[in-house]
PDB file of C-alpha atoms in Angstrom:
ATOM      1  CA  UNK A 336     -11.057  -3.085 -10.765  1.00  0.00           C
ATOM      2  CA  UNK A 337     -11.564  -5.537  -7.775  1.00  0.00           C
ATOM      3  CA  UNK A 338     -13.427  -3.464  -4.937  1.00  0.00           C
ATOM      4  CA  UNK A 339     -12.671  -4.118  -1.443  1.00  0.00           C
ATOM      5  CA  UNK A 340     -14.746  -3.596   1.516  1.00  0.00           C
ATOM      6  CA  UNK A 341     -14.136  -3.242   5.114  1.00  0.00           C
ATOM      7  CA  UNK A 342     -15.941  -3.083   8.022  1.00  0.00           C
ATOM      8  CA  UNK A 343     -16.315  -1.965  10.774  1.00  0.00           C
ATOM      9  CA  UNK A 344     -14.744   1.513   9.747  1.00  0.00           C
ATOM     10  CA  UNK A 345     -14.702   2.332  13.076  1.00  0.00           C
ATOM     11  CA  UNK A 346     -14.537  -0.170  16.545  1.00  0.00           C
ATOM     12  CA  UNK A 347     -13.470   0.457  20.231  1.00  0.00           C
ATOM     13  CA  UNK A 348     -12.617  -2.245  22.207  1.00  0.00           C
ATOM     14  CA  UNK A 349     -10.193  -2.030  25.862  1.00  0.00           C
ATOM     15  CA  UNK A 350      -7.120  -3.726  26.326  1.00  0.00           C
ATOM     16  CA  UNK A 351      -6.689  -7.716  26.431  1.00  0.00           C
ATOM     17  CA  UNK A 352      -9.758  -7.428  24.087  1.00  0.00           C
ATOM     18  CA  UNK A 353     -10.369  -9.365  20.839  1.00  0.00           C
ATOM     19  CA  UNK A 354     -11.608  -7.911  17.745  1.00  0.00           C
ATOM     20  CA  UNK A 355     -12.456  -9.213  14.375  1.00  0.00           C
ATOM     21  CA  UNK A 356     -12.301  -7.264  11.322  1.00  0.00           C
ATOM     22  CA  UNK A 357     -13.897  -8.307   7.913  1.00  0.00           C
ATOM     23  CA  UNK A 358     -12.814  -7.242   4.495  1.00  0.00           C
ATOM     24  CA  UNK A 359     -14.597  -8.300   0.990  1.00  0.00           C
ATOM     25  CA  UNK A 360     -13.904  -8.625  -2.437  1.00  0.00           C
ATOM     26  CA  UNK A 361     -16.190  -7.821  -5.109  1.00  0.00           C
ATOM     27  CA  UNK A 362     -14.763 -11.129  -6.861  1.00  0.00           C
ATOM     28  CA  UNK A 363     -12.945 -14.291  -5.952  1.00  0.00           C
ATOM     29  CA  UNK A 364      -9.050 -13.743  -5.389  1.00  0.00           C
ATOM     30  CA  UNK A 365      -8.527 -16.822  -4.199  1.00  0.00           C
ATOM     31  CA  UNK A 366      -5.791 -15.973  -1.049  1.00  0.00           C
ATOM     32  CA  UNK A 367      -4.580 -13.308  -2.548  1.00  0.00           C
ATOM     33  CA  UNK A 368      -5.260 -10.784   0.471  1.00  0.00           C
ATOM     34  CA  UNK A 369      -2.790  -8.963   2.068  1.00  0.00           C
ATOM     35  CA  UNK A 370      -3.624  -6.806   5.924  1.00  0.00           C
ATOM     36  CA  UNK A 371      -1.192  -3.640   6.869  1.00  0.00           C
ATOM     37  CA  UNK A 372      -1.679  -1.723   9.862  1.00  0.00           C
ATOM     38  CA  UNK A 373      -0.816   1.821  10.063  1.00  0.00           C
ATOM     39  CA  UNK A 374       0.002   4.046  12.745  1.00  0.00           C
ATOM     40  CA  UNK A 375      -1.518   7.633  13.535  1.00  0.00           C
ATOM     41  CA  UNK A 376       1.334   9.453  10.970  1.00  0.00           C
ATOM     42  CA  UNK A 377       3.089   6.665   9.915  1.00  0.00           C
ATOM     43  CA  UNK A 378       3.457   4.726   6.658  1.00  0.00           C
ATOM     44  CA  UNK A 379       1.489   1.486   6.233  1.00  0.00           C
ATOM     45  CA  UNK A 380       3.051  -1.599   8.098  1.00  0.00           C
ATOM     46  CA  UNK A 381       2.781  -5.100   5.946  1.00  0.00           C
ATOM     47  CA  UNK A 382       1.349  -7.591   8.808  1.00  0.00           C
ATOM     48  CA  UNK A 383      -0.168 -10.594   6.732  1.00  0.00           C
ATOM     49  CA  UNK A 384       0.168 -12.489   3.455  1.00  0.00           C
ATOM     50  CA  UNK A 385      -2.012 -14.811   1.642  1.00  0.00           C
ATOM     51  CA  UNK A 386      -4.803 -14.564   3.564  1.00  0.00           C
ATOM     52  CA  UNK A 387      -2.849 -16.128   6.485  1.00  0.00           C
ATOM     53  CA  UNK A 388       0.551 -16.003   6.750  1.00  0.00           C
ATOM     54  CA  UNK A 389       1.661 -13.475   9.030  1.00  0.00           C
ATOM     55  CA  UNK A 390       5.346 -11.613   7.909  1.00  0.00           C
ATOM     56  CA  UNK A 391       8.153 -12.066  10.223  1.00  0.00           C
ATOM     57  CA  UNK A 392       8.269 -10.273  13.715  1.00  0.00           C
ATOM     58  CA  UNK A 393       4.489  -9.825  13.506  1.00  0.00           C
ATOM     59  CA  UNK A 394       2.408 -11.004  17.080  1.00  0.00           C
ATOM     60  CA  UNK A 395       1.002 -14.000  16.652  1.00  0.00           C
ATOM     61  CA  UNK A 396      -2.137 -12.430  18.248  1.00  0.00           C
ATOM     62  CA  UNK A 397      -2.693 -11.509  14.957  1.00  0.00           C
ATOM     63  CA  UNK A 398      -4.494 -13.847  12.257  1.00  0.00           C
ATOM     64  CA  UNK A 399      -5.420 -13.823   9.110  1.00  0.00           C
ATOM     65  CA  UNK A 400      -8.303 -15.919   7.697  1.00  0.00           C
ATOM     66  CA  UNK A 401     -10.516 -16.140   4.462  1.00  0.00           C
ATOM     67  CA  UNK A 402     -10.418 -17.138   0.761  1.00  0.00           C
ATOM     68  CA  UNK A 403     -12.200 -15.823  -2.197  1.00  0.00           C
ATOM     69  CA  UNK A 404     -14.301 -13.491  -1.311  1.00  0.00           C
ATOM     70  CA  UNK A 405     -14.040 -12.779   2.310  1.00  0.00           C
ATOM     71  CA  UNK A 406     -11.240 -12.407   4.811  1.00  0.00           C
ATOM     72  CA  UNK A 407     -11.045 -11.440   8.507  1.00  0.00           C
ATOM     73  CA  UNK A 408      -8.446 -10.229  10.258  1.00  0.00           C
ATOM     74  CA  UNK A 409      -8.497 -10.878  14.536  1.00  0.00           C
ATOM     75  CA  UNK A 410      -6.348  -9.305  17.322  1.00  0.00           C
ATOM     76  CA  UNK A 411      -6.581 -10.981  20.728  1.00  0.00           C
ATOM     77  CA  UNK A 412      -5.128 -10.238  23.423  1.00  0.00           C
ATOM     78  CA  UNK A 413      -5.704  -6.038  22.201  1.00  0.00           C
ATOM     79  CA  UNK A 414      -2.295  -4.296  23.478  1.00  0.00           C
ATOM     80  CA  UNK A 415      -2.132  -0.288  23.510  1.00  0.00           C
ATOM     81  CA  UNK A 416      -0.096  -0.273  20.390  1.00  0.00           C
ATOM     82  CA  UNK A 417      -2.314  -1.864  18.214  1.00  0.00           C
ATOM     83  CA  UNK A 418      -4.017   1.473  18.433  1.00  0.00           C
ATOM     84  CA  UNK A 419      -4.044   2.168  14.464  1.00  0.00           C
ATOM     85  CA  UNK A 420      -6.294   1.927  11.233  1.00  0.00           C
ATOM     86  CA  UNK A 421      -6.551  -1.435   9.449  1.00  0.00           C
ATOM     87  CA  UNK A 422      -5.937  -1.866   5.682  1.00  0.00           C
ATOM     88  CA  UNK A 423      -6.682  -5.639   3.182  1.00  0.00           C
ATOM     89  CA  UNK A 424      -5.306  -4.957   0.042  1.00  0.00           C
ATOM     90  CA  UNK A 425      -5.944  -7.772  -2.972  1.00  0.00           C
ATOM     91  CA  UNK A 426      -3.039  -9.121  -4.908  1.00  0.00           C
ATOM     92  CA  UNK A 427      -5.040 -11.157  -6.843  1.00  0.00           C
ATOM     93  CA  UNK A 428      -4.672  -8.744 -10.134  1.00  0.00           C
ATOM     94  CA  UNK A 429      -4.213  -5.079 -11.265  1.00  0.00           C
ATOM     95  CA  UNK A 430      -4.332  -2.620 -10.286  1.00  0.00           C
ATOM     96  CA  UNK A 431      -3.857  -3.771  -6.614  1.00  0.00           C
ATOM     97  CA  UNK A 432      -7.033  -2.284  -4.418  1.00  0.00           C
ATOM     98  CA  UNK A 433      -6.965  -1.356  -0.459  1.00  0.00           C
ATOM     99  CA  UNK A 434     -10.631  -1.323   1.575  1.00  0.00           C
ATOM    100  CA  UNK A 435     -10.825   1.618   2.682  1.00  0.00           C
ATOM    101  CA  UNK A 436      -9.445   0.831   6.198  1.00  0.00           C
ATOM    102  CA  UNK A 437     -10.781  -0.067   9.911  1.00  0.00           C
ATOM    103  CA  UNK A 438      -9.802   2.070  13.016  1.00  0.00           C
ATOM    104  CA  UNK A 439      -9.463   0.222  15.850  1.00  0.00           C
ATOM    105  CA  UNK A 440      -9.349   2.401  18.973  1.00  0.00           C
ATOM    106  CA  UNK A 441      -8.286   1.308  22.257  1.00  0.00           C
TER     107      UNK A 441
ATOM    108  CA  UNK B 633      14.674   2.184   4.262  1.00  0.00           C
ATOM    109  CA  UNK B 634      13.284   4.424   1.818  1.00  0.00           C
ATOM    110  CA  UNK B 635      13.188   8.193   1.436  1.00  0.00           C
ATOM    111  CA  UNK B 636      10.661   9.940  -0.781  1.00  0.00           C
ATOM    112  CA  UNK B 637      11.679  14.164  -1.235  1.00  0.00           C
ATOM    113  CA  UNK B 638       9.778  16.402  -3.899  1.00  0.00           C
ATOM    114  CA  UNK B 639       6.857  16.840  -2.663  1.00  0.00           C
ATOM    115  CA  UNK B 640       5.142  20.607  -1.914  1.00  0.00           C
ATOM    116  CA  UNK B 641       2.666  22.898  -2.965  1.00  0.00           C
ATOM    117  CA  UNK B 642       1.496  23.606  -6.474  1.00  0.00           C
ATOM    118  CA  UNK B 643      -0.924  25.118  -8.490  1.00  0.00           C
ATOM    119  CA  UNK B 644      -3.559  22.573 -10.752  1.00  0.00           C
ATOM    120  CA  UNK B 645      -1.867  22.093 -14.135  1.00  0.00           C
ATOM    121  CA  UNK B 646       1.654  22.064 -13.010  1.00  0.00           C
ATOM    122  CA  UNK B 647       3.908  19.885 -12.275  1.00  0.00           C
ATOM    123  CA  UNK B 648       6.276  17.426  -9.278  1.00  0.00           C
ATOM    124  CA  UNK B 649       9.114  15.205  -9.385  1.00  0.00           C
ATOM    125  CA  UNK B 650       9.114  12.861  -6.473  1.00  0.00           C
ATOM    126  CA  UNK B 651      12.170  10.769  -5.718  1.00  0.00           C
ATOM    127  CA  UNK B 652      12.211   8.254  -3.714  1.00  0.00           C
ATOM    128  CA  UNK B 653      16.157   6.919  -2.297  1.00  0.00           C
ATOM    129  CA  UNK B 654      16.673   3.444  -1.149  1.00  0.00           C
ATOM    130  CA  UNK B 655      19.626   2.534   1.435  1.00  0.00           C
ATOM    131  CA  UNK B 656      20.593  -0.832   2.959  1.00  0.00           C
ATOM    132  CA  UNK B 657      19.724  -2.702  -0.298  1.00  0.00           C
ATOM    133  CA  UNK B 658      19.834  -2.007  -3.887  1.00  0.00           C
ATOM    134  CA  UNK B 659      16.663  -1.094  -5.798  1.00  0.00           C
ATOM    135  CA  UNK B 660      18.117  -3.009  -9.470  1.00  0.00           C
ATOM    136  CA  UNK B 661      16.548  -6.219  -8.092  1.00  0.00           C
ATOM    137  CA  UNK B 662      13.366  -4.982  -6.590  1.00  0.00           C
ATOM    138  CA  UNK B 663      10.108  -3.990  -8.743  1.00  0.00           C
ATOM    139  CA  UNK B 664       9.093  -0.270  -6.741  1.00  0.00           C
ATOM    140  CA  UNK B 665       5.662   0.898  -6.324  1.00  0.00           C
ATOM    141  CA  UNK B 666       4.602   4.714  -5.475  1.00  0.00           C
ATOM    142  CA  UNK B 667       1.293   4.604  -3.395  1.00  0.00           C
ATOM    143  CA  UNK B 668      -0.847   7.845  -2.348  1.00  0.00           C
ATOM    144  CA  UNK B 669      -3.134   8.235   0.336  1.00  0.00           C
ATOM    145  CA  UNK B 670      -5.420  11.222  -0.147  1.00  0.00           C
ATOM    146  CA  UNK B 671      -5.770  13.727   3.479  1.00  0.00           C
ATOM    147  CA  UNK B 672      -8.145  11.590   5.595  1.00  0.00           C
ATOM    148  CA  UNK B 673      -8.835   8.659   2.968  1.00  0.00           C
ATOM    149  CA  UNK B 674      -7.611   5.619   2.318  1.00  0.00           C
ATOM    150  CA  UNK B 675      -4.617   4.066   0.191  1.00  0.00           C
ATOM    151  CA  UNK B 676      -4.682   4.171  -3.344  1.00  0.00           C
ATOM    152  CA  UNK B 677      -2.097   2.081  -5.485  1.00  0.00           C
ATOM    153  CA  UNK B 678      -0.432   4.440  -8.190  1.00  0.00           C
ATOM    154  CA  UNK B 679       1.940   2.327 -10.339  1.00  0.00           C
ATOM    155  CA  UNK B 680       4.826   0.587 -10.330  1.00  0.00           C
ATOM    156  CA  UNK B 681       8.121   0.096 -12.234  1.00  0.00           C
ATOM    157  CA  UNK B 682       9.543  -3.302 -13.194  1.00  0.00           C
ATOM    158  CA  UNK B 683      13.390  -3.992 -12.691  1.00  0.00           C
ATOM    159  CA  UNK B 684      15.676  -4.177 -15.801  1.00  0.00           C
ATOM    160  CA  UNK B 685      15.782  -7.716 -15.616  1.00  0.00           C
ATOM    161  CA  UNK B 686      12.270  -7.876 -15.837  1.00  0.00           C
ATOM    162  CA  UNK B 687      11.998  -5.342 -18.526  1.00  0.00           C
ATOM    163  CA  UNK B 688      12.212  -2.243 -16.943  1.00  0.00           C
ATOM    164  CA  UNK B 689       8.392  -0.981 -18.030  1.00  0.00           C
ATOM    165  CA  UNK B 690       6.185   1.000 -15.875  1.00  0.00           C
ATOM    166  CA  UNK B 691       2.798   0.970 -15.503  1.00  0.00           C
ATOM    167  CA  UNK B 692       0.109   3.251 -13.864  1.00  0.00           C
ATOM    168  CA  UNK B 693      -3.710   3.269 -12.796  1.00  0.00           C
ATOM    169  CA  UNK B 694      -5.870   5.049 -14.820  1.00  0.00           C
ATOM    170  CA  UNK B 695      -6.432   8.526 -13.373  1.00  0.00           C
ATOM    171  CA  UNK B 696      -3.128   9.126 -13.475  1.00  0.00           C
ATOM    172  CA  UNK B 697      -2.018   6.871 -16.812  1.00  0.00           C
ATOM    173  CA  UNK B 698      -1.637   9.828 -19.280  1.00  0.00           C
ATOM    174  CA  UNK B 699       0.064  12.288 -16.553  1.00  0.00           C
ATOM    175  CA  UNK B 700       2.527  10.878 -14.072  1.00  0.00           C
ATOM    176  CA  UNK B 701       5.435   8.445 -15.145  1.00  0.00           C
ATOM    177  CA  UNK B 702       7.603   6.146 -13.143  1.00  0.00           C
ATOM    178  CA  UNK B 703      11.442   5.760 -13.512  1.00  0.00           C
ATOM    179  CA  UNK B 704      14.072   4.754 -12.041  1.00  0.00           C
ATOM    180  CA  UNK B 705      18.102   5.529 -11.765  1.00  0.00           C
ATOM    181  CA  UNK B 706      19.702   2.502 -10.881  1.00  0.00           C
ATOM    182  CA  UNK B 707      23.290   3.614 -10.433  1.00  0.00           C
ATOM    183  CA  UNK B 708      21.806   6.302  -8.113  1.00  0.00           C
ATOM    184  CA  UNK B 709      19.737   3.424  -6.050  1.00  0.00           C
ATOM    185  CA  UNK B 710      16.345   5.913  -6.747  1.00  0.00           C
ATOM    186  CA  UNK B 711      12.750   5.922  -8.105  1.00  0.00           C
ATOM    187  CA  UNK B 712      10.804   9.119  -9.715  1.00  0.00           C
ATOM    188  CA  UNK B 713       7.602   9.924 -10.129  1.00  0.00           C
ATOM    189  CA  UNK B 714       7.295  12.678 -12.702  1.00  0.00           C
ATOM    190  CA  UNK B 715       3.541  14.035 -12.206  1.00  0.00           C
ATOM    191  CA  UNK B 716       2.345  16.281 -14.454  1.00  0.00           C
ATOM    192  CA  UNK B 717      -1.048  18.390 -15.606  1.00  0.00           C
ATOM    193  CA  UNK B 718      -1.116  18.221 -11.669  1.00  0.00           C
ATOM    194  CA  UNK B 719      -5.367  18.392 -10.567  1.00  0.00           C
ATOM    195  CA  UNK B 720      -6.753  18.817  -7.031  1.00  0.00           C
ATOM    196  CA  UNK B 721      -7.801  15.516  -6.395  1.00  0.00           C
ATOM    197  CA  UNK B 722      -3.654  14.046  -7.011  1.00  0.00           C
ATOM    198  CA  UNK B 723      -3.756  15.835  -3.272  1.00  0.00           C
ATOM    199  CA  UNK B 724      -2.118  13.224  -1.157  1.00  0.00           C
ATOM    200  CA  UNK B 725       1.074  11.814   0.385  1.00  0.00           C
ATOM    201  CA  UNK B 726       2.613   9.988  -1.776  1.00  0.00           C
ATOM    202  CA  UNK B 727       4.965   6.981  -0.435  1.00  0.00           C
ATOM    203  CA  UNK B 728       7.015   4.175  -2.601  1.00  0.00           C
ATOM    204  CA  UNK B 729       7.339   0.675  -1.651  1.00  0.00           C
ATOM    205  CA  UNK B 730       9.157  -2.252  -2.261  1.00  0.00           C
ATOM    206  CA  UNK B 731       7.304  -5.410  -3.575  1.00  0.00           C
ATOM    207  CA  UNK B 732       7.622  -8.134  -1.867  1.00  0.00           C
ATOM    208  CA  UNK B 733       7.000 -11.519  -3.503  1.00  0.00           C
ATOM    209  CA  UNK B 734       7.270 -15.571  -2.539  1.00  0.00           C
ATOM    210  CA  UNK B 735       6.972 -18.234  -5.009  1.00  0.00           C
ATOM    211  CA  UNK B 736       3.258 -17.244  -5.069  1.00  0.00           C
ATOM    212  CA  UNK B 737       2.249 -14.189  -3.049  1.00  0.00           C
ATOM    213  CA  UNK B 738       3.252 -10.297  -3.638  1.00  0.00           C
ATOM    214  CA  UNK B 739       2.537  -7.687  -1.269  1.00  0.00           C
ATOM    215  CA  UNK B 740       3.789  -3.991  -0.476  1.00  0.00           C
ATOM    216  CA  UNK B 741       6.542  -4.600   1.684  1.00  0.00           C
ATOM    217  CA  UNK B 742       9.206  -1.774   2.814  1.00  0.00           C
ATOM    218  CA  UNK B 743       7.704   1.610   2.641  1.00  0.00           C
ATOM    219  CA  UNK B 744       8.934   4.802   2.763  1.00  0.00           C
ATOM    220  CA  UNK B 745       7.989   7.981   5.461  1.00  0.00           C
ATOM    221  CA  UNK B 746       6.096   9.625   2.687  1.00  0.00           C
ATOM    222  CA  UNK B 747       5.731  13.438   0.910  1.00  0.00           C
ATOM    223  CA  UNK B 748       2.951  15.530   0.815  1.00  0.00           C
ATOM    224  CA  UNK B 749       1.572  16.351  -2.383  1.00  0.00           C
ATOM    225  CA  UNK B 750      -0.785  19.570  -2.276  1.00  0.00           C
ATOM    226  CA  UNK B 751      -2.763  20.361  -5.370  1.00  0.00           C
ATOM    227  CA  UNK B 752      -4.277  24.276  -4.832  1.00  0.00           C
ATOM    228  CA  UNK B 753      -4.633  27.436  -6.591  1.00  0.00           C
TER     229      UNK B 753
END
């Protein structure tokens, strides 16, 4: 199984802040990396595709970047709601692996 | 949206049927995932059925391969997840998803509110 590796696990930052997380795969997957953001209590949110490409209705303060091994994702501009824990996930093969997730605290 | 029911408290060794309902689009055209996420821990991908077109087969990781099966009821617009020989560490809510797919990329896309799975004697 492809391993995936976040980090920070944990990062505070303040409003209009920007903040770069970084996930890793244990092998090349090319731009297969997907980003989902959940919510204290809520189900994951899909935010990003192929490394890069963010899904419909998502902030563009949000990007995606990466390819093969290592992927970040950035917020600028930090709002209040983007108060929630951070999630890659590889679609590169199966089983489909998650990093363990980034909380980003505001 | 989705709903997932079923879930609830049982004893290691027994066994759950989750369901998971789909309204606002119809689940015959759409390859369904179930995903857990353990109390405090991250997500962990648990299988996923195929659609009829595509051959209909399910597949699971392997902690769970030889206990839980995927299905689904097309006329009733739901997935199942039969679990069975239930152990502590299946502990989790458990939520399905939709796959989303381009002509290249796939990804988890619609996801349901999730049900708690507790695994205790």
């Amino acid at each position: 199984d492809i391993q995936m590796t976040q980090s920070p696990s944990y990062l505070s930052a303040s409003v209009g802040d920007r903040v770069t997380i970084t996930c890793r795969a244990s092998q090349t997957i090319n731009f297969y990396l997907n980003w989902y953001q959940q919510k204290a209590g809520k189900a994951p949110k899909f935010l990003i595709y192929g490394a890069n490409t963010l899904q419909n209705g998502v902030p563009p303060r949000f990007t995606g970047s990466g390819s093969r091994t290592e992927f970040t994702l950035s917020i600028s501009n930090l709002q209040p709601e983007d108060s929630a824990t951070y999630y890659c996930q590889q679609s590169y093969n199966s089983p489909r692996t998650f990093g363990q997730g980034t909380k980003v605290e505001i | 949206q989705l709903v997932e029911s079923g879930g609830g408290w049982v004893k290691p060794g027994e066994s759950l049927r989750l369901s998971c309902v789909a309204s606002g689009f119809n689940v015959t055209n759409v390859w369904m995932n179930w995903v857990r996420q353990s109390p405090g821990k991250g997500l962990e991908w648990v299988g996923r059925i195929k659609t009829k077109v595509d051959g209909g087969t399910a597949d699971s990781t392997f902690p769970v391969k030889d206990r839980f099966t995927i299905s689904r009821d097309d006329s009733k617009n739901t997935i199942f997840l039969d679990m069975t020989s239930l152990k502590v560490e299946d502990t989790a809510v458990y939520y399905c998803a939709t796959r989303g797919m381009n002509y290249e990329f796939k990804w988890f896309d619609l996801w349901g509110q999730g049900t708690l799975v507790t695994v205790s004697s």
